[in-house]
Short mmCIF file of C-alpha atoms in Angstrom, two decimals:
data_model
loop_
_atom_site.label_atom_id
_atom_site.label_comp_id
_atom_site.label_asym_id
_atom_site.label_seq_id
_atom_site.Cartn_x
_atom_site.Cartn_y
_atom_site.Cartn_z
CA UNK A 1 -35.21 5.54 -21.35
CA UNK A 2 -33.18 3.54 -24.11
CA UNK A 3 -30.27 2.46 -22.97
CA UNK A 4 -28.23 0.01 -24.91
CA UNK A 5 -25.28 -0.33 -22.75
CA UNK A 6 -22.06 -3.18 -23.39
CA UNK A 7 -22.10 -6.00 -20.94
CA UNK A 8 -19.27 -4.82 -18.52
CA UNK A 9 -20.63 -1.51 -18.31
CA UNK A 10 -24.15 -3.33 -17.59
CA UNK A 11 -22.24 -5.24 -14.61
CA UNK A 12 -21.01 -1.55 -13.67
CA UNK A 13 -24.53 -0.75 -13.65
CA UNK A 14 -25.69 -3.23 -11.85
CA UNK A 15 -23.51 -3.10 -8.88
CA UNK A 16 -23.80 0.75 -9.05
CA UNK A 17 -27.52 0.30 -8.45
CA UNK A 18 -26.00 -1.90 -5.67
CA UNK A 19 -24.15 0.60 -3.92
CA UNK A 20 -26.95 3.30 -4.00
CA UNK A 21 -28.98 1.04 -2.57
CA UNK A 22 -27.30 -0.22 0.28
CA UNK A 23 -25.49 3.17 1.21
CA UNK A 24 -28.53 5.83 0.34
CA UNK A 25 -32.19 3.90 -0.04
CA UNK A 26 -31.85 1.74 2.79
CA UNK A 27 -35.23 2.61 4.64
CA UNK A 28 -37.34 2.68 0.99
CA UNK A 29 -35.72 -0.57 -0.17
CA UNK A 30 -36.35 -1.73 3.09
CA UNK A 31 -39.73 -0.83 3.31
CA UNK A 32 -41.00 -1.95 -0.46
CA UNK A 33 -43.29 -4.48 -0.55
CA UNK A 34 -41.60 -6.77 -2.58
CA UNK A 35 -39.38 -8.63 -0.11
CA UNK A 36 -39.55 -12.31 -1.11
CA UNK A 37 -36.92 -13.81 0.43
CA UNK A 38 -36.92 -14.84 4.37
CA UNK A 39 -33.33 -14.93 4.74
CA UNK A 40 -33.19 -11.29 4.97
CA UNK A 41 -33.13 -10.34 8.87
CA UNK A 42 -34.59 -6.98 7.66
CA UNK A 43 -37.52 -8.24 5.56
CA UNK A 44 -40.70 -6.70 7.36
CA UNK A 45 -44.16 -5.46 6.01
CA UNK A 46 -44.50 -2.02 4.29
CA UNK A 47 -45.25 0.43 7.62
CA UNK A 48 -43.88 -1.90 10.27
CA UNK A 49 -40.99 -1.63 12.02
CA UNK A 50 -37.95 -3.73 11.59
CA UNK A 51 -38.10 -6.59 14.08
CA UNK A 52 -35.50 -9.12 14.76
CA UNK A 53 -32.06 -8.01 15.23
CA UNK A 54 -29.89 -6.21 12.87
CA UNK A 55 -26.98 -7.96 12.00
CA UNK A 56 -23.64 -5.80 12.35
CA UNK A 57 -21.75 -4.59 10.01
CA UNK A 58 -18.54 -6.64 9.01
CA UNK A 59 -16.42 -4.25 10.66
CA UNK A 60 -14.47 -3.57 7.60
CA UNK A 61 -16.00 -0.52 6.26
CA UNK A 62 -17.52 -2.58 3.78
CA UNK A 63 -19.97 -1.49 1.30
CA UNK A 64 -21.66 -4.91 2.06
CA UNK A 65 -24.76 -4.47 4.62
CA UNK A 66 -27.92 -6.52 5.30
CA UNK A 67 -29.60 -4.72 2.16
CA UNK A 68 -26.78 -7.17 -0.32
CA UNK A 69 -29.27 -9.38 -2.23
CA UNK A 70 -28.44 -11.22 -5.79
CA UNK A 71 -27.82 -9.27 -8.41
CA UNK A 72 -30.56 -11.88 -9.94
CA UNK A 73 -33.22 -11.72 -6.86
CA UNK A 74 -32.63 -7.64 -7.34
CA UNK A 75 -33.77 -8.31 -11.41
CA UNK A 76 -36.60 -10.29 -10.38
CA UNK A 77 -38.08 -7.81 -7.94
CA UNK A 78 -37.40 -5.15 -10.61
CA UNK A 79 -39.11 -6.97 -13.06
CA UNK A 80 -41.83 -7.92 -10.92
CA UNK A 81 -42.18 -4.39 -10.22
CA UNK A 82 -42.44 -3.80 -14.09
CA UNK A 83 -45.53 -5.35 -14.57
CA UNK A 84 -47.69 -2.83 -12.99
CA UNK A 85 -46.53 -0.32 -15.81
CA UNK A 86 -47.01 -2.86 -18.70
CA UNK A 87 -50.76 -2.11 -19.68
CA UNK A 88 -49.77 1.38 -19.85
CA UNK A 89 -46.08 1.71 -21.75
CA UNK A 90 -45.94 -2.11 -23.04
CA UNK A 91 -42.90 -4.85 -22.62
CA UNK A 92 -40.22 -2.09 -22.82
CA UNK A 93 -37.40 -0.33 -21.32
CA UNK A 94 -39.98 2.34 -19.92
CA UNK A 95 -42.12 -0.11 -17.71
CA UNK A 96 -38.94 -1.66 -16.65
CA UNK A 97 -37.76 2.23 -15.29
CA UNK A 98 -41.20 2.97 -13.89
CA UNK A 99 -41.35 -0.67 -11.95
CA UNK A 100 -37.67 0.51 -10.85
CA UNK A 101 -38.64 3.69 -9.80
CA UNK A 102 -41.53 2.45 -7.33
CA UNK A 103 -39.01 0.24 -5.97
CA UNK A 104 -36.57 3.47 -5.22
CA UNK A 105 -34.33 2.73 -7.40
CA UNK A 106 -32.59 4.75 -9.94
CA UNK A 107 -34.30 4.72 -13.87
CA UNK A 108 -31.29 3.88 -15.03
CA UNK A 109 -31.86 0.06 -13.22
CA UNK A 110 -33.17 -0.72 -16.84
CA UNK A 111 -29.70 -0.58 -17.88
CA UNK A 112 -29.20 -3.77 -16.80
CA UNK A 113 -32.25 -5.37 -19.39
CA UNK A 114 -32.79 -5.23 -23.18
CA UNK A 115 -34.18 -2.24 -24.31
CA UNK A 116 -37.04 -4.55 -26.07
CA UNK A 117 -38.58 -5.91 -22.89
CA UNK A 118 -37.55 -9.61 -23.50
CA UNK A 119 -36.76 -10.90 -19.63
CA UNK A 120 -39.79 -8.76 -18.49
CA UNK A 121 -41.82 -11.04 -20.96
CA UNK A 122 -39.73 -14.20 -19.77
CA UNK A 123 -40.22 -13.43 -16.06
CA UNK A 124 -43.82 -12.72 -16.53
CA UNK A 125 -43.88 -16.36 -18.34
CA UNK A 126 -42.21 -18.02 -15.65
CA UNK A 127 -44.22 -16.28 -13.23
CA UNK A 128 -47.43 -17.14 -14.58
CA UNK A 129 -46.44 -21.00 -14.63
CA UNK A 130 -45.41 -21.08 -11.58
CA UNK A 131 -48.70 -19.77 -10.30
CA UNK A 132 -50.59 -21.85 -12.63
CA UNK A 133 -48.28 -25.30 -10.99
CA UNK A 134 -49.52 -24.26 -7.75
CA UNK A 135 -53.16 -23.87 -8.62
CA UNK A 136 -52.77 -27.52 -9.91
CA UNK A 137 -51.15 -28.54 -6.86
CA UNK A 138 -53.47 -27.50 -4.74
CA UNK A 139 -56.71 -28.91 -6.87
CA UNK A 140 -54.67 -32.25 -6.69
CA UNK A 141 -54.17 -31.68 -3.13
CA UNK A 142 -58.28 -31.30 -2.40
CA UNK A 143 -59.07 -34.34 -4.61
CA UNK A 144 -56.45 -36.68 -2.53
CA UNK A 145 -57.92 -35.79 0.50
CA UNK A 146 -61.24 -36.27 -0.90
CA UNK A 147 -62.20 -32.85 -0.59
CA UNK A 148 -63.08 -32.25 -4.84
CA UNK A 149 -63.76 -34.71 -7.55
CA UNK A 150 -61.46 -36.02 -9.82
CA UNK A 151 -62.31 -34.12 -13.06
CA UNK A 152 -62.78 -36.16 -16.70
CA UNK A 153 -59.72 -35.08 -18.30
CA UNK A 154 -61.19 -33.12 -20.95
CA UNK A 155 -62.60 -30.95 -18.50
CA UNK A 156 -58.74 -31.00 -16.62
CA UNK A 157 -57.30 -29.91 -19.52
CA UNK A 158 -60.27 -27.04 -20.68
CA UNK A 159 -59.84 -25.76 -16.67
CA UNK A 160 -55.96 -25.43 -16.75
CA UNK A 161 -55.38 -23.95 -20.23
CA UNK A 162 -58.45 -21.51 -19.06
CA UNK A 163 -56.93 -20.53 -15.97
CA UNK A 164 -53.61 -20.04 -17.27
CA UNK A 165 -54.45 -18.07 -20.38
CA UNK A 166 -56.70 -15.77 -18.29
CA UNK A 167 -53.85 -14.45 -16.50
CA UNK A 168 -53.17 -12.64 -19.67
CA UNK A 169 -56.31 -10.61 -19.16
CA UNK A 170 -54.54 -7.63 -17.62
CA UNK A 171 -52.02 -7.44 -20.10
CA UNK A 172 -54.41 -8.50 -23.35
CA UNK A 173 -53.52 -5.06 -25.38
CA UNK A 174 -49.94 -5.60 -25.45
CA UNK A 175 -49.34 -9.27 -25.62
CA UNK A 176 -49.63 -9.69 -29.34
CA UNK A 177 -46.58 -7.60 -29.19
CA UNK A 178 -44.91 -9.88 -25.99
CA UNK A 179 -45.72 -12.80 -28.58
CA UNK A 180 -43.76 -11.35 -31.47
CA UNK A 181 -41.01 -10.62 -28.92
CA UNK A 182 -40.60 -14.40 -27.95
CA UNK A 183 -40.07 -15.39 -31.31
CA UNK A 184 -37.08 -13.62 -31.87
CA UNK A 185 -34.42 -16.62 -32.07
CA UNK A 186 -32.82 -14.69 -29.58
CA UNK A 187 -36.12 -16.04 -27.00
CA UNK A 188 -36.91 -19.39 -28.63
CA UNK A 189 -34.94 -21.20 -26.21
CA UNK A 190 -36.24 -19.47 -23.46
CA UNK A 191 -39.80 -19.68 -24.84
CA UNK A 192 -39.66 -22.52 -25.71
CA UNK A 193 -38.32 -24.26 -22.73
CA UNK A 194 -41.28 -22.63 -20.28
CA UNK A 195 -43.85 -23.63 -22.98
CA UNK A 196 -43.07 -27.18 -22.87
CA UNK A 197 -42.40 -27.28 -19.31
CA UNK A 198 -46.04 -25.46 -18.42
CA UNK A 199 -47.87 -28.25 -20.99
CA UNK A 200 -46.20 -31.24 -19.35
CA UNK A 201 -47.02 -29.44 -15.78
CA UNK A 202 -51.00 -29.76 -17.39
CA UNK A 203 -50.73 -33.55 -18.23
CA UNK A 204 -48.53 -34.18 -14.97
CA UNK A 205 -51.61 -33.33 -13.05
CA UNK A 206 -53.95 -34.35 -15.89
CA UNK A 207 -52.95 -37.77 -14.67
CA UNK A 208 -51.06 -38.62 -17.26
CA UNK A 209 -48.63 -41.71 -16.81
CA UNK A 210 -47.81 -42.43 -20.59
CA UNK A 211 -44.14 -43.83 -20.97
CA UNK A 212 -44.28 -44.72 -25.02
CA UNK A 213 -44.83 -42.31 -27.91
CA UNK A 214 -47.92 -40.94 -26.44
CA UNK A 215 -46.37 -38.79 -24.25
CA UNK A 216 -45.37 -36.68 -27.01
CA UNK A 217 -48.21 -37.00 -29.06
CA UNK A 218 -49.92 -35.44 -25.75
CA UNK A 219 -48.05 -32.76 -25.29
CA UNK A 220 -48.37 -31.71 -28.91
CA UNK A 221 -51.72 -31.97 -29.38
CA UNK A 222 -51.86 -29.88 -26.00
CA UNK A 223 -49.28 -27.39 -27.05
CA UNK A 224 -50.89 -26.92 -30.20
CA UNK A 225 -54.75 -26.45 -28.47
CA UNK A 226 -52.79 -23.82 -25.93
CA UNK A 227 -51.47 -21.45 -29.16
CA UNK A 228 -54.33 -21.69 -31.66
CA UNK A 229 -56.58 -20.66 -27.92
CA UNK A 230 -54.28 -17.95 -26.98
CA UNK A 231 -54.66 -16.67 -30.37
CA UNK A 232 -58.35 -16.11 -31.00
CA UNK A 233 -58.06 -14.88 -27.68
CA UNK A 234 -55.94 -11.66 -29.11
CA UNK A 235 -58.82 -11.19 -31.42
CA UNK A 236 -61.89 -12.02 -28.81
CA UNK A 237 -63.98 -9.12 -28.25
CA UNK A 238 -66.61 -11.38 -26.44
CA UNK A 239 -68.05 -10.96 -22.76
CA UNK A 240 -65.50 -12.27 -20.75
CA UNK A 241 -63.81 -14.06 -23.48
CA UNK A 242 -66.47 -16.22 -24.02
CA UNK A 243 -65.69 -17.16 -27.81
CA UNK A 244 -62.47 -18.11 -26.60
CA UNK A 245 -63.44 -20.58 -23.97
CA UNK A 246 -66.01 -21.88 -26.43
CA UNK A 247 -62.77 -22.49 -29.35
CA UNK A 248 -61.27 -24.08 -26.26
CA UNK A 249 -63.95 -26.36 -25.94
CA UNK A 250 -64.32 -27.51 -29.12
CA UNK A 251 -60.46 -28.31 -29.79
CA UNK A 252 -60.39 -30.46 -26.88
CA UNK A 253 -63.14 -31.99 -27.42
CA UNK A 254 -61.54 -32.59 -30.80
CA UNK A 255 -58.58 -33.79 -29.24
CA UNK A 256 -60.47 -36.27 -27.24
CA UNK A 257 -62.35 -37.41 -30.40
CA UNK A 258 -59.07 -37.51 -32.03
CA UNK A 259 -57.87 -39.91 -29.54
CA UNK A 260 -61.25 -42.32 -29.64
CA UNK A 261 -60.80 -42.88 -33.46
CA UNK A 262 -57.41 -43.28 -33.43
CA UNK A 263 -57.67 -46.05 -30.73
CA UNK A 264 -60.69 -47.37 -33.10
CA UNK A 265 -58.47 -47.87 -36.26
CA UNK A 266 -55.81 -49.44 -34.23
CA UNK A 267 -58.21 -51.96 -33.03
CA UNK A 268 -59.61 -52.56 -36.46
CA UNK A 269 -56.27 -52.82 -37.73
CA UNK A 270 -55.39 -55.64 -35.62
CA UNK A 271 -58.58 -57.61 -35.98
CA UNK A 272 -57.71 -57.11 -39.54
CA UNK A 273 -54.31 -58.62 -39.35
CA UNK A 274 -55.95 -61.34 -37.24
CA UNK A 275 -58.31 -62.28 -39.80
CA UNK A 276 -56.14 -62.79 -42.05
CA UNK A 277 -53.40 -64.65 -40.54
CA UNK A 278 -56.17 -67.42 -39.59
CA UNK A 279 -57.37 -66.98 -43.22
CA UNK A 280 -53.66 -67.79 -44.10
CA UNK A 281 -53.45 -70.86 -41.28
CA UNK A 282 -56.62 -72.01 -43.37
CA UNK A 283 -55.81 -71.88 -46.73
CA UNK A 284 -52.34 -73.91 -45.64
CA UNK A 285 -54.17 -76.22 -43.38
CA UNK A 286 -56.67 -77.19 -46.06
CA UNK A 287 -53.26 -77.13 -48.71
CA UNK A 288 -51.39 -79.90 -46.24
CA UNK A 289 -54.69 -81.89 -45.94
CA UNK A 290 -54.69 -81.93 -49.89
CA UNK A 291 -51.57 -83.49 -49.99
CA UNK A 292 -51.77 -85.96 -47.21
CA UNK A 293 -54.80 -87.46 -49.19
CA UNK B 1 -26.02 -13.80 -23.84
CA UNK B 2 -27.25 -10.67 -22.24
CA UNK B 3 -25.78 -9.70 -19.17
CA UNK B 4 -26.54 -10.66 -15.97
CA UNK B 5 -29.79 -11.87 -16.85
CA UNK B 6 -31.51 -13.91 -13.92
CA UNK B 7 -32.90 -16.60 -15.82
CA UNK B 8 -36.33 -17.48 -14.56
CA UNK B 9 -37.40 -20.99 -13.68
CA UNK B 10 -36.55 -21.82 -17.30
CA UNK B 11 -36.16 -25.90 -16.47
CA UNK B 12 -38.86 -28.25 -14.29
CA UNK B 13 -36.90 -29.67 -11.58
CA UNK B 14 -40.45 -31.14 -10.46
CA UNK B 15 -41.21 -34.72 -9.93
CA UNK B 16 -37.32 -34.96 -8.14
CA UNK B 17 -36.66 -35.09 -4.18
CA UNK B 18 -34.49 -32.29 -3.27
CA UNK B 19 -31.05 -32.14 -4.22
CA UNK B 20 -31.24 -34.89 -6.57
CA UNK B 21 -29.24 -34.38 -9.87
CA UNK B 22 -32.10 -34.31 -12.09
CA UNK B 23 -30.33 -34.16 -15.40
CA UNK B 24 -28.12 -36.82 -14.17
CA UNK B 25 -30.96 -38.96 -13.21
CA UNK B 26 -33.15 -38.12 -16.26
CA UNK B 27 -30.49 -39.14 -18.48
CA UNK B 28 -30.04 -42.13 -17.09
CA UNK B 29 -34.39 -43.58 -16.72
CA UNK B 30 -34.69 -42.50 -20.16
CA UNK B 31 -31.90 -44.77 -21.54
CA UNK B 32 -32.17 -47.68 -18.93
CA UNK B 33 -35.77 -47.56 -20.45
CA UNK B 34 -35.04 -47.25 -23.85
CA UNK B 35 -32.25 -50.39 -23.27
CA UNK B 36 -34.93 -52.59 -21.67
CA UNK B 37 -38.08 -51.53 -24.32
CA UNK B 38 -34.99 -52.63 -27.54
CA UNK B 39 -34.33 -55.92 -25.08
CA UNK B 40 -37.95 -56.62 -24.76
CA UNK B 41 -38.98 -56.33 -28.64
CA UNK B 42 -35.10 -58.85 -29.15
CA UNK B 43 -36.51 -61.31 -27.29
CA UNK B 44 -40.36 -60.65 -28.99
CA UNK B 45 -38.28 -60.94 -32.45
CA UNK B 46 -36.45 -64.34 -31.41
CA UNK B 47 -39.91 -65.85 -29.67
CA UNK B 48 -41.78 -64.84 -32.81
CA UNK B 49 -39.11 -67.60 -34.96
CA UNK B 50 -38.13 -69.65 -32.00
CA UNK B 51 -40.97 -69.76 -30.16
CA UNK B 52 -42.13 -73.45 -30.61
CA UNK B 53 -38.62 -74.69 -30.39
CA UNK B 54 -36.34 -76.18 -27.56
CA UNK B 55 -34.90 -73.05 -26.57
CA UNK B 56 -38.88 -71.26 -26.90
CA UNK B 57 -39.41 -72.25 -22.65
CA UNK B 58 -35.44 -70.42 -22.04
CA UNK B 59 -36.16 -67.24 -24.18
CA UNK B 60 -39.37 -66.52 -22.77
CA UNK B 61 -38.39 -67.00 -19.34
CA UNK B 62 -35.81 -64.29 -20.17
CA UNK B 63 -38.45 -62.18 -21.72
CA UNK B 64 -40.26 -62.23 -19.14
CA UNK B 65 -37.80 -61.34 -16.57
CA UNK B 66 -37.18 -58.34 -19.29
CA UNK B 67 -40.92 -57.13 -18.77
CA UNK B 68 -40.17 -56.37 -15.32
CA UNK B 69 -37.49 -54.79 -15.97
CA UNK B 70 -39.28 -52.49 -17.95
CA UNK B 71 -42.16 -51.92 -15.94
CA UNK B 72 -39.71 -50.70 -13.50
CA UNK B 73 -38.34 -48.05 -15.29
CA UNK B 74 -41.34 -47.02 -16.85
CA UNK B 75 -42.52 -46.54 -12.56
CA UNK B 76 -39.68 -44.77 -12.42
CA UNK B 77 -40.18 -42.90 -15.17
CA UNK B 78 -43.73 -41.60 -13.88
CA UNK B 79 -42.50 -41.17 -10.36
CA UNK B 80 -39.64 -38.98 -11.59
CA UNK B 81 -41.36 -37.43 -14.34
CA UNK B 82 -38.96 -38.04 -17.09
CA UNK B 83 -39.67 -38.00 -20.96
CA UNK B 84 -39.44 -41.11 -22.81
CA UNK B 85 -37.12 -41.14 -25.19
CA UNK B 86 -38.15 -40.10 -28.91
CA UNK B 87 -36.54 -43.08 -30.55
CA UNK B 88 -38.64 -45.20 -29.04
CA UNK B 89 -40.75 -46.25 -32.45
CA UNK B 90 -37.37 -46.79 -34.04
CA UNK B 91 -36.06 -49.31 -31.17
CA UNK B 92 -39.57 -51.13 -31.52
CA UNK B 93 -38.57 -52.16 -35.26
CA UNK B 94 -35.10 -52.52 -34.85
CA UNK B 95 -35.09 -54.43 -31.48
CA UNK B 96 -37.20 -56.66 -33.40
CA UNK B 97 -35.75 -57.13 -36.73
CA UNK B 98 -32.26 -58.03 -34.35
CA UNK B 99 -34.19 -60.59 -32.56
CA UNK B 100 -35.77 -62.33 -35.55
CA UNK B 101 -32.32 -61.75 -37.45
CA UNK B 102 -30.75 -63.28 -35.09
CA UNK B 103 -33.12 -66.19 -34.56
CA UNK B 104 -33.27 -67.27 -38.22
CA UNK B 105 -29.57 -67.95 -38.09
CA UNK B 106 -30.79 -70.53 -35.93
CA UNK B 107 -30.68 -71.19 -32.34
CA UNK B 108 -26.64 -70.21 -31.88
CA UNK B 109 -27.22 -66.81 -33.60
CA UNK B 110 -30.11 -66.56 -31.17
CA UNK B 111 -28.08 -67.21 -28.21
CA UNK B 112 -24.97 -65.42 -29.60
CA UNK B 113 -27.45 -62.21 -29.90
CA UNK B 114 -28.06 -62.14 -26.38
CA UNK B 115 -24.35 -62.93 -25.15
CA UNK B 116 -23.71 -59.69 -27.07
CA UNK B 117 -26.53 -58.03 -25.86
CA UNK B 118 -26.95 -58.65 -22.28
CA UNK B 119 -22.77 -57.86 -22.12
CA UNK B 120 -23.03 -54.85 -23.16
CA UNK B 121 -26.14 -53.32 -21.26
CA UNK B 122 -23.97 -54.90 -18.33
CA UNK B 123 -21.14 -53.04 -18.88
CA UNK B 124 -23.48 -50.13 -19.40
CA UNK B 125 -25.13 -50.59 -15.49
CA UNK B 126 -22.27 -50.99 -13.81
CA UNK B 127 -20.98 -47.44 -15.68
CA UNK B 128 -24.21 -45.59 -14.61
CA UNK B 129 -23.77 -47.33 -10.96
CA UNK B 130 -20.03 -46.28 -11.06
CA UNK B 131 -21.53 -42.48 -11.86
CA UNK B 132 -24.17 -42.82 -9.00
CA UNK B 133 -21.70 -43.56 -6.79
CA UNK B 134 -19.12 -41.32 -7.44
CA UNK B 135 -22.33 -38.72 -7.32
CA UNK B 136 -23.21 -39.88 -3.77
CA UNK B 137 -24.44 -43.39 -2.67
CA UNK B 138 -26.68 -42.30 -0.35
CA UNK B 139 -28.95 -40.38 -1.50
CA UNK B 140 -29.69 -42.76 -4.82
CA UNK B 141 -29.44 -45.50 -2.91
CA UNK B 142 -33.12 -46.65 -4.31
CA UNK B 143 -32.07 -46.39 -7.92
CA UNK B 144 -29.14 -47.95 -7.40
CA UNK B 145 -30.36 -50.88 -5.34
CA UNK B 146 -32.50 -51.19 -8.64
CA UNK B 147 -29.74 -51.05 -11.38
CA UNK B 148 -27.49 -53.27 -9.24
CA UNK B 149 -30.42 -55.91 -9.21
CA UNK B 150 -31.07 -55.40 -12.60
CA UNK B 151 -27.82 -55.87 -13.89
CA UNK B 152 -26.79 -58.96 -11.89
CA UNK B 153 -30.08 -60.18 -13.82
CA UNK B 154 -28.65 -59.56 -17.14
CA UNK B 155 -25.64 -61.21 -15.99
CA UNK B 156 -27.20 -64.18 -15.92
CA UNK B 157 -29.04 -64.33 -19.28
CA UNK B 158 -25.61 -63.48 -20.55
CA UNK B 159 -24.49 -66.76 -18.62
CA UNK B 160 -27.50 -68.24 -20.16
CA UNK B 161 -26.78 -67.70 -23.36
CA UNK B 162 -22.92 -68.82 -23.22
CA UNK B 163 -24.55 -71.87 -21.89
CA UNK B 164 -27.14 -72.78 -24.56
CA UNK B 165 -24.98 -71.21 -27.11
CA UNK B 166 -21.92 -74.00 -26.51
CA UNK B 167 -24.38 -76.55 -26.50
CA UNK B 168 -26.25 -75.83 -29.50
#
């Protein structure tokens, strides 16, 4: 399904996925097991029942019924939806249709999206940080209550960048081509934005509490271990990826070594400029004593 | 932009309580710290040439109440997760080179450097308290306990400094 559709006749899309919805697929959209948000007095597990009252109607012959959700919380479960189809037809217009089919919706529901599978890529992205944020959150949460030990931070930072780039397992054969769709300068932004916010989720956690010039050194040195790794991933034929993990290892640990010398030259550095201001204070002590004789 | 797309989670509103305006309050931790790291190296810069003079005790008492200032922000910083600002190798040298500028025109230029100074990053508090305000008083009523604090502090080097600079 390519369909490259103008924005207003995307809105007319949109809400005439709406419509169909609320008047004719009631009981499927009802019953898909996507429902996310509580709100909705007819959210209930796939097979159940609705419990809970119904709310009425307004009265007004209305098109609007307790099925009205966001036209952005109806994207999101589309998209969501999508990613089942991904492995098989790739970031594109067809996964999109296919996620929006299972959903009982109509194909054309991938009207509303670029035909090149950009917010499917983008919500997968967002999706995948926000899971990796709570993994985080909850590892934090076991080490404050005493529960796990504080990990070194090399090891933090192997862990995290592991556990998030493994989430790309299922889709490995078709993210080198998700990658060259989120450099389009049509995606930077985008990209970019959940890039940098997912590395400074990492050192957030990572403990780190920097408030100079290191904090961007940090994140840079991060961001930069987190691309090279998700590279040699796309070319990792290995057991379980196991090259990969190894690379991973070794940049940190370069990072970390990185760190150590650079800390060592500033050191030297200032017992250098030490020595020689009392070398200085010398020489000019010893000049003054001259003179007083 | 393409139509009607949801945007995902695209910006961290982490490390902020709920409902607070975190580009608001971002804004204004990164330059409250930025102000107090370019008053800290000033004062560095003036103690580095009047540092064994008269006015050395008066300078580094103001320095000092500087530090804390900064340490503040930088707490606040952490606590609200907000990025330092990039310039902060540039206000290191030039915070400096004012300070010791200043100083070698003797002690009036010193004390002249922070009238100007400390007025100005006064009149800059009491705008970002005027903004908190108008935003709602309650719920920053932490942060703005702390700029009010901080600039009635600054008031008074800039009092200081009138001070010292009419007598010298």
């Amino acid at each position: 399904v390519r369909c490259q559709l103008s924005p207003p006749q995307r809105a007319l899309q949109a809400s005439a996925v709406l419509r169909r919805v609320s008047d004719e697929q009631k009981e499927t959209f009802a019953s898909s097991s996507q429902q996310r948000f509580d709100s909705h007095p007819t959210d209930h597990q796939p097979g159940q029942e609705p419990q809970g009252p119904r709310p009425s109607y307004t009265g007004q012959g209305g098109q609007e019924s307790e099925d009205y959700e966001s036209e952005e919380q109806l994207q999101h479960r589309i998209l969501t939806a999508a990613l089942e189809f991904v492995p098989e037809h790739g970031w594109t217009a067809e996964a999109i249709a296919e996620g929006a089919k299972t959903l009982g919706l109509s194909v054309a529901a991938a009207g509303m999206f670029h035909s090149d599978g950009s917010e499917l890529i983008l919500h997968f992205l967002s999706q995948c940080n926000t899971k990796l944020s709570e993994l985080l959150e909850q590892e934090q949460k076991l080490v404050q209550l005493g529960e796990a030990e504080k990990k070194p931070t090399d090891q933090f930072l192997r862990d995290a960048v592991e556990a998030r780039l493994r989430m790309l397992i299922p889709y490995i054969e078709k993210w080198p081509q998700a990658l060259s769709i989120l450099l389009l300068p049509r995606n930077i932004p985008s990209s970019l934005n959940l890039l940098t916010s997912m590395i400074d989720d990492i050192w957030h956690y990572a403990g780190d509490q920097s408030t100079d010039f290191n904090w961007y050194t940090r994140r840079a040195v991060l961001t930069g271990i987190y691309n090279t790794t998700e590279l040699v991933m796309m070319q990792d034929s290995s057991p379980d990826f196991e090259d990969t993990w190894r690379f991973l290892e070794n940049r940190v640990a370069d990072a970390m070594n990185m760190r150590d010398t650079a800390s060592q030259v500033q050191s030297t550095g200032e017992a250098l400029v030490q020595g020689l201001m009392g070398a200085a204070v010398t020489v000019s002590n010893a000049e003054t004593s001259q003179v007083v004789r | 932009s393409p139509a009607g797309v949801g945007s995902p989670r695209l910006c961290s509103t982490r490390g902020a309580p709920e409902g607070v305006n975190k580009p608001v309050i971002d804004r204004i931790i990164r330059v409250d710290h930025a102000g107090e790291y370019g008053a800290n190296r000033i004062y560095a810069g003036q103690m580095a040439v009047l540092g064994r003079s008269s006015v050395g005790p008066i300078i580094q008492q103001m320095w000092n109440q500087e530090k804390d200032h900064l340490k503040k922000f930088s707490e606040l910083m952490v606590a609200y997760r907000v990025r330092p600002t990039v310039l902060l190798p540039f206000w290191n040298v030039a915070g400096f080179v004012l300070g010791a500028g200043s100083a070698l025109l003797g002690r009036k230029g010193a004390m002249a450097c922070t009238v100007a100074v400390e007025e100005s990053i006064s009149d800059h508090y009491n705008s970002q308290i005027r903004t908190l305000i108008e935003e709602d008083p309650e719920k920053y009523k932490e942060i703005l306990q702390t700029i009010k604090q901080f600039r009635d502090d600054e008031l008074e080097h800039h009092d200081i400094g009138l001070e010292h600079h009419a007598e010298a």
